[in-house]
Amino acid sequence: DTGVSQDPRHKITKRGQNVTFRCDPISEHNRLYWYRQTLGQGPEFLTYFQNEAQLEKSRLLSDRFSAERPKGSFSTLEIQRTEQGDSAMYLCASSLGRQTAVDTQYFGPGTRLTVL
Amino acid sequence: GENVEQHPSTLSVQEGDSAVIKCTYSDSASNYFPWYKQELGKRPQLIIDIRSNVGEKKDQRIAVTLNKTAKHFSLHITETQPEDSAVYFCAASRFAGNLIFGKGTKLSVKP
């Protein structure tokens, strides 16, 4: 499968614990996005990377959230001191990063986080 | 902030009928409008998209129209089939920017 992959697919944790998710984008895609989706809602933007540089963060991304893309390939999203309100599906997407043309974002299967 | 409104939230049609979903966006600088289909428990998948310099685009049974002046865009599905049942999301963005999604429309196609 050459699409976007995410790991783990499901994570159950207790409130206050730290969790880390991984996203592997489509090969040669320069842009990588993180979104959060809660039940009955559309995905909400969290942050994105152009290669290894984190270019934008949403106000939804509190200081408990951190994301990295150290070598411009895979990315990790860490949530520290999880809260029940963090329970959601965390989606990763990647794109070629074309600035002046259609830049289709392809989504991964998501990581479903449940905070007890 | 930037916002995308989507209507209706649920839509039920008989197989073979047409379905129309409408969205409005607030950021006048948006120039890219994709539509994603998400089946239960699966990833969002792009079904069609349109750039701001085009008023209409069609791909078999699916078409999208864009009215930049009114900041409206719509998805049209003709000859609906049970396998079209899913949640559909509209989105808007600037080129190579993050997507702002609507809240989704749950489409049910009854055989």
PDB file of C-alpha atoms in Angstrom, chain A residues 6-60:
ATOM      1  CA  GLN A   6      -0.786   5.899  10.498  1.00  0.00           C
ATOM      2  CA  ASP A   7       0.135   3.994  13.606  1.00  0.00           C
ATOM      3  CA  PRO A   8      -1.428   2.950  15.885  1.00  0.00           C
ATOM      4  CA  ARG A   9      -4.942   2.738  14.524  1.00  0.00           C
ATOM      5  CA  HIS A  10      -6.449   2.769  17.994  1.00  0.00           C
ATOM      6  CA  LYS A  11      -5.129   4.033  21.306  1.00  0.00           C
ATOM      7  CA  ILE A  12      -6.823   3.870  24.689  1.00  0.00           C
ATOM      8  CA  THR A  13      -5.131   5.752  27.489  1.00  0.00           C
ATOM      9  CA  LYS A  14      -5.859   7.078  30.931  1.00  0.00           C
ATOM     10  CA  ARG A  15      -6.210  10.768  31.619  1.00  0.00           C
ATOM     11  CA  GLY A  16      -2.886  12.362  32.353  1.00  0.00           C
ATOM     12  CA  GLN A  17      -0.810   9.940  30.271  1.00  0.00           C
ATOM     13  CA  ASN A  18       1.244  10.949  27.239  1.00  0.00           C
ATOM     14  CA  VAL A  19       0.574   9.466  23.815  1.00  0.00           C
ATOM     15  CA  THR A  20       2.439   9.609  20.514  1.00  0.00           C
ATOM     16  CA  PHE A  21       1.110   8.910  17.046  1.00  0.00           C
ATOM     17  CA  ARG A  22       3.040   8.348  13.844  1.00  0.00           C
ATOM     18  CA  CYS A  23       2.217   9.245  10.246  1.00  0.00           C
ATOM     19  CA  ASP A  24       4.044   8.052   7.136  1.00  0.00           C
ATOM     20  CA  PRO A  25       3.130  10.185   4.120  1.00  0.00           C
ATOM     21  CA  ILE A  26       3.100   9.196   0.482  1.00  0.00           C
ATOM     22  CA  SER A  27       6.645   9.037  -0.819  1.00  0.00           C
ATOM     23  CA  GLU A  28       7.869  12.355  -2.278  1.00  0.00           C
ATOM     24  CA  HIS A  29       5.051  14.347  -0.699  1.00  0.00           C
ATOM     25  CA  ASN A  30       6.569  17.487   0.777  1.00  0.00           C
ATOM     26  CA  ARG A  31       3.586  18.611   2.804  1.00  0.00           C
ATOM     27  CA  LEU A  32       2.180  16.782   5.789  1.00  0.00           C
ATOM     28  CA  TYR A  33      -0.925  17.871   7.689  1.00  0.00           C
ATOM     29  CA  TRP A  34      -2.488  16.841  10.975  1.00  0.00           C
ATOM     30  CA  TYR A  35      -6.237  17.164  11.531  1.00  0.00           C
ATOM     31  CA  ARG A  36      -8.530  16.175  14.380  1.00  0.00           C
ATOM     32  CA  GLN A  37     -12.021  14.822  13.804  1.00  0.00           C
ATOM     33  CA  THR A  38     -14.653  14.399  16.503  1.00  0.00           C
ATOM     34  CA  LEU A  39     -17.875  12.481  16.062  1.00  0.00           C
ATOM     35  CA  GLY A  40     -20.275  14.153  13.672  1.00  0.00           C
ATOM     36  CA  GLN A  41     -17.841  16.887  12.680  1.00  0.00           C
ATOM     37  CA  GLY A  42     -15.529  17.588   9.795  1.00  0.00           C
ATOM     38  CA  PRO A  43     -11.775  17.362  10.240  1.00  0.00           C
ATOM     39  CA  GLU A  44     -10.244  20.379  11.981  1.00  0.00           C
ATOM     40  CA  PHE A  45      -6.778  21.567  11.033  1.00  0.00           C
ATOM     41  CA  LEU A  46      -4.071  21.258  13.694  1.00  0.00           C
ATOM     42  CA  THR A  47      -0.718  21.868  12.008  1.00  0.00           C
ATOM     43  CA  TYR A  48       1.282  21.268   8.859  1.00  0.00           C
ATOM     44  CA  PHE A  49       4.844  20.770   7.683  1.00  0.00           C
ATOM     45  CA  GLN A  50       6.662  21.692   4.507  1.00  0.00           C
ATOM     46  CA  ASN A  51       9.460  19.136   4.513  1.00  0.00           C
ATOM     47  CA  GLU A  52      10.823  19.325   8.080  1.00  0.00           C
ATOM     48  CA  ALA A  53       9.623  22.857   8.806  1.00  0.00           C
ATOM     49  CA  GLN A  54       6.445  23.335  10.809  1.00  0.00           C
ATOM     50  CA  LEU A  55       4.783  26.242   9.024  1.00  0.00           C
ATOM     51  CA  GLU A  56       1.458  26.751  10.737  1.00  0.00           C
ATOM     52  CA  LYS A  57      -0.296  25.794  13.933  1.00  0.00           C
ATOM     53  CA  SER A  58      -3.970  26.097  14.725  1.00  0.00           C
ATOM     54  CA  ARG A  59      -5.117  27.726  17.928  1.00  0.00           C
ATOM     55  CA  LEU A  60      -6.589  24.272  18.677  1.00  0.00           C
TER      56      LEU A  60
END
